[in-house]
GROMACS .gro file of C-alpha atoms in nm:
model
  167
    1MET     CA    1   0.220   1.263  -9.132
    2THR     CA    2   0.211   1.062  -8.887
    3LYS     CA    3   0.412   0.962  -8.602
    4GLU     CA    4   0.586   0.679  -8.773
    5GLN     CA    5   0.624   0.878  -9.109
    6ALA     CA    6   0.791   1.115  -8.896
    7SER     CA    7   1.010   0.903  -8.707
    8GLY     CA    8   1.074   0.729  -8.956
    9ALA     CA    9   1.179   1.055  -9.174
   10GLU     CA   10   1.394   1.153  -8.923
   11GLY     CA   11   1.751   0.973  -8.854
   12PRO     CA   12   1.841   0.758  -8.676
   13GLU     CA   13   2.049   1.065  -8.427
   14GLN     CA   14   1.693   1.205  -8.358
   15GLN     CA   15   1.534   0.896  -8.293
   16GLU     CA   16   1.780   0.840  -8.031
   17ASP     CA   17   1.777   1.217  -7.871
   18ASN     CA   18   1.408   1.158  -7.865
   19GLN     CA   19   1.414   0.865  -7.654
   20GLN     CA   20   1.661   1.006  -7.423
   21GLN     CA   21   1.449   1.273  -7.370
   22GLN     CA   22   1.146   1.032  -7.255
   23THR     CA   23   1.389   0.832  -7.023
   24ASN     CA   24   1.473   1.145  -6.865
   25THR     CA   25   1.143   1.282  -6.786
   26GLU     CA   26   1.062   0.920  -6.696
   27GLN     CA   27   1.319   0.918  -6.486
   28ALA     CA   28   1.244   1.266  -6.321
   29GLN     CA   29   0.890   1.130  -6.255
   30ALA     CA   30   1.018   0.879  -6.107
   31ALA     CA   31   1.286   1.070  -5.881
   32PRO     CA   32   0.969   1.294  -5.693
   33ASP     CA   33   0.804   0.964  -5.661
   34ALA     CA   34   1.110   0.694  -5.538
   35GLU     CA   35   1.170   1.087  -5.359
   36ALA     CA   36   0.835   1.049  -5.145
   37VAL     CA   37   0.909   0.705  -5.051
   38TYR     CA   38   1.225   0.752  -4.939
   39LYS     CA   39   1.046   1.037  -4.747
   40ALA     CA   40   0.812   0.843  -4.628
   41ALA     CA   41   1.023   0.567  -4.527
   42LEU     CA   42   1.168   0.784  -4.336
   43ALA     CA   43   0.895   0.971  -4.182
   44GLU     CA   44   0.719   0.549  -4.069
   45ARG     CA   45   1.165   0.491  -3.921
   46ASP     CA   46   1.129   0.850  -3.715
   47ALA     CA   47   0.754   0.746  -3.557
   48LYS     CA   48   0.881   0.446  -3.483
   49ILE     CA   49   1.155   0.528  -3.300
   50ALA     CA   50   0.918   0.752  -3.095
   51GLU     CA   51   0.701   0.482  -3.077
   52LEU     CA   52   0.966   0.313  -2.903
   53GLU     CA   53   1.105   0.607  -2.713
   54ARG     CA   54   0.768   0.660  -2.607
   55GLY     CA   55   0.793   0.332  -2.474
   56ILE     CA   56   1.068   0.333  -2.296
   57ALA     CA   57   1.006   0.612  -2.140
   58GLU     CA   58   0.702   0.475  -2.029
   59ALA     CA   59   0.878   0.134  -1.904
   60ALA     CA   60   1.118   0.310  -1.698
   61LYS     CA   61   0.853   0.511  -1.543
   62THR     CA   62   0.690   0.185  -1.497
   63ALA     CA   63   1.015   0.001  -1.306
   64GLU     CA   64   1.051   0.336  -1.109
   65SER     CA   65   0.692   0.309  -0.943
   66ALA     CA   66   0.738  -0.095  -0.964
   67GLU     CA   67   1.070  -0.005  -0.738
   68LYS     CA   68   0.923   0.251  -0.523
   69LEU     CA   69   0.655   0.005  -0.389
   70ARG     CA   70   0.825  -0.278  -0.365
   71ALA     CA   71   1.035  -0.062  -0.124
   72GLU     CA   72   0.713   0.041   0.051
   73MET     CA   73   0.631  -0.301   0.086
   74ASP     CA   74   0.895  -0.379   0.241
   75GLU     CA   75   0.872  -0.144   0.507
   76LEU     CA   76   0.506  -0.212   0.575
   77ARG     CA   77   0.621  -0.594   0.596
   78ARG     CA   78   0.943  -0.487   0.802
   79ALA     CA   79   0.745  -0.245   1.019
   80GLY     CA   80   0.448  -0.459   1.108
   81ASP     CA   81   0.716  -0.779   1.174
   82GLU     CA   82   0.863  -0.543   1.475
   83GLU     CA   83   0.463  -0.440   1.580
   84ARG     CA   84   0.420  -0.834   1.626
   85VAL     CA   85   0.808  -0.912   1.750
   86GLY     CA   86   0.713  -0.632   2.036
   87PHE     CA   87   0.328  -0.800   2.065
   88GLU     CA   88   0.495  -1.135   2.148
   89LEU     CA   89   0.730  -1.013   2.391
   90ALA     CA   90   0.426  -0.797   2.597
   91LEU     CA   91   0.256  -1.095   2.582
   92ALA     CA   92   0.498  -1.303   2.693
   93GLY     CA   93   0.526  -1.077   2.977
   94ALA     CA   94   0.888  -0.887   2.859
   95ARG     CA   95   0.970  -0.647   3.157
   96ASN     CA   96   1.150  -0.377   2.923
   97VAL     CA   97   1.041  -0.481   2.575
   98LYS     CA   98   1.341  -0.251   2.371
   99ALA     CA   99   1.535  -0.462   2.551
  100ALA     CA  100   1.419  -0.795   2.473
  101ARG     CA  101   1.379  -0.736   2.149
  102ALA     CA  102   1.783  -0.635   2.107
  103LEU     CA  103   1.863  -0.925   2.224
  104LEU     CA  104   1.627  -1.140   2.086
  105ALA     CA  105   1.850  -1.157   1.785
  106ASP     CA  106   2.102  -1.339   1.970
  107HIS     CA  107   1.832  -1.649   2.041
  108ASP     CA  108   1.716  -1.665   1.650
  109GLY     CA  109   1.369  -1.475   1.730
  110ASP     CA  110   1.276  -1.729   1.947
  111ILE     CA  111   1.119  -1.596   2.203
  112ALA     CA  112   1.046  -1.936   2.452
  113ALA     CA  113   1.499  -1.904   2.424
  114LEU     CA  114   1.482  -1.567   2.530
  115LYS     CA  115   1.254  -1.674   2.779
  116ALA     CA  116   1.524  -1.966   2.941
  117ALA     CA  117   1.854  -1.797   2.890
  118GLU     CA  118   1.757  -1.425   3.001
  119PRO     CA  119   1.425  -1.481   3.285
  120TRP     CA  120   1.526  -1.198   3.500
  121LEU     CA  121   1.393  -0.970   3.161
  122PHE     CA  122   1.029  -1.118   3.185
  123GLU     CA  123   0.834  -1.136   3.511
  124SER     CA  124   0.751  -1.534   3.714
  125GLY     CA  125   0.386  -1.408   3.708
  126PRO     CA  126   0.117  -1.483   3.392
  127ALA     CA  127   0.135  -1.188   3.176
  128GLY     CA  128  -0.071  -0.843   3.184
  129ALA     CA  129  -0.129  -0.913   3.562
  130PRO     CA  130  -0.028  -0.660   3.808
  131PRO     CA  131   0.279  -0.696   4.028
  132ALA     CA  132   0.259  -0.747   4.358
  133PRO     CA  133   0.276  -0.490   4.617
  134THR     CA  134   0.621  -0.532   4.772
  135GLY     CA  135   0.699  -0.294   5.089
  136LYS     CA  136   0.527  -0.119   5.365
  137THR     CA  137   0.258   0.190   5.336
  138GLY     CA  138   0.346   0.292   5.743
  139LEU     CA  139   0.036   0.227   5.847
  140PRO     CA  140  -0.100  -0.106   6.069
  141ALA     CA  141  -0.265  -0.355   5.859
  142ALA     CA  142  -0.632  -0.330   5.817
  143GLY     CA  143  -0.801  -0.550   6.053
  144ALA     CA  144  -0.495  -0.615   6.246
  145ALA     CA  145  -0.557  -0.659   6.643
  146THR     CA  146  -0.435  -0.394   6.856
  147ASP     CA  147  -0.361  -0.370   7.197
  148GLU     CA  148  -0.620  -0.078   7.268
  149GLY     CA  149  -0.488  -0.059   7.683
  150ALA     CA  150  -0.131   0.048   7.539
  151LEU     CA  151  -0.263   0.275   7.279
  152LEU     CA  152  -0.430   0.475   7.591
  153LYS     CA  153  -0.182   0.490   7.810
  154ARG     CA  154   0.073   0.609   7.520
  155TRP     CA  155  -0.173   0.912   7.459
  156ARG     CA  156  -0.250   0.973   7.838
  157GLU     CA  157   0.146   1.008   7.819
  158ILE     CA  158   0.115   1.255   7.525
  159ALA     CA  159  -0.171   1.484   7.754
  160GLY     CA  160   0.016   1.444   8.047
  161LEU     CA  161  -0.214   1.253   8.239
  162ASP     CA  162  -0.117   1.015   8.440
  163ASP     CA  163  -0.229   0.654   8.524
  164GLU     CA  164  -0.201   0.697   8.875
  165GLY     CA  165  -0.444   0.973   8.920
  166LYS     CA  166  -0.196   1.150   8.953
  167GLU     CA  167  -0.306   1.521   8.805
   0.00000   0.00000   0.00000
């Protein structure tokens, strides 16, 4: 007997049982495939999530380092501006650069306006020139005319000698 003959000889109940077993077998085979597909999809999703988390962490590090670099650049710019202002004040002849820098904010950073408003803060001569000496040293000026007779008379008095020949 062939299968067809055997299945024809079998009753309709037997045919239903065979079909149900075949369907269960197909579902059992499909279930591991579906489970594998589901697990593969979960693994792929987890990999994408991990990749995005790495990207976020890298972006955060990049943002942090970019912010640090910006802060460092701002500090260098500020220091450079302070040095430039100090140099310009010194060239303008400021007697005290620190005091001039403090007053410069009142004049909107304009050194010429500060110099006009606060002339006492700046030297009147050319910038960088040494100040003119003031005061006396106590010595006669070199090349000054002297009275030799008066000088000799004074030393004679100190020595106890008289001009008139008295000894």
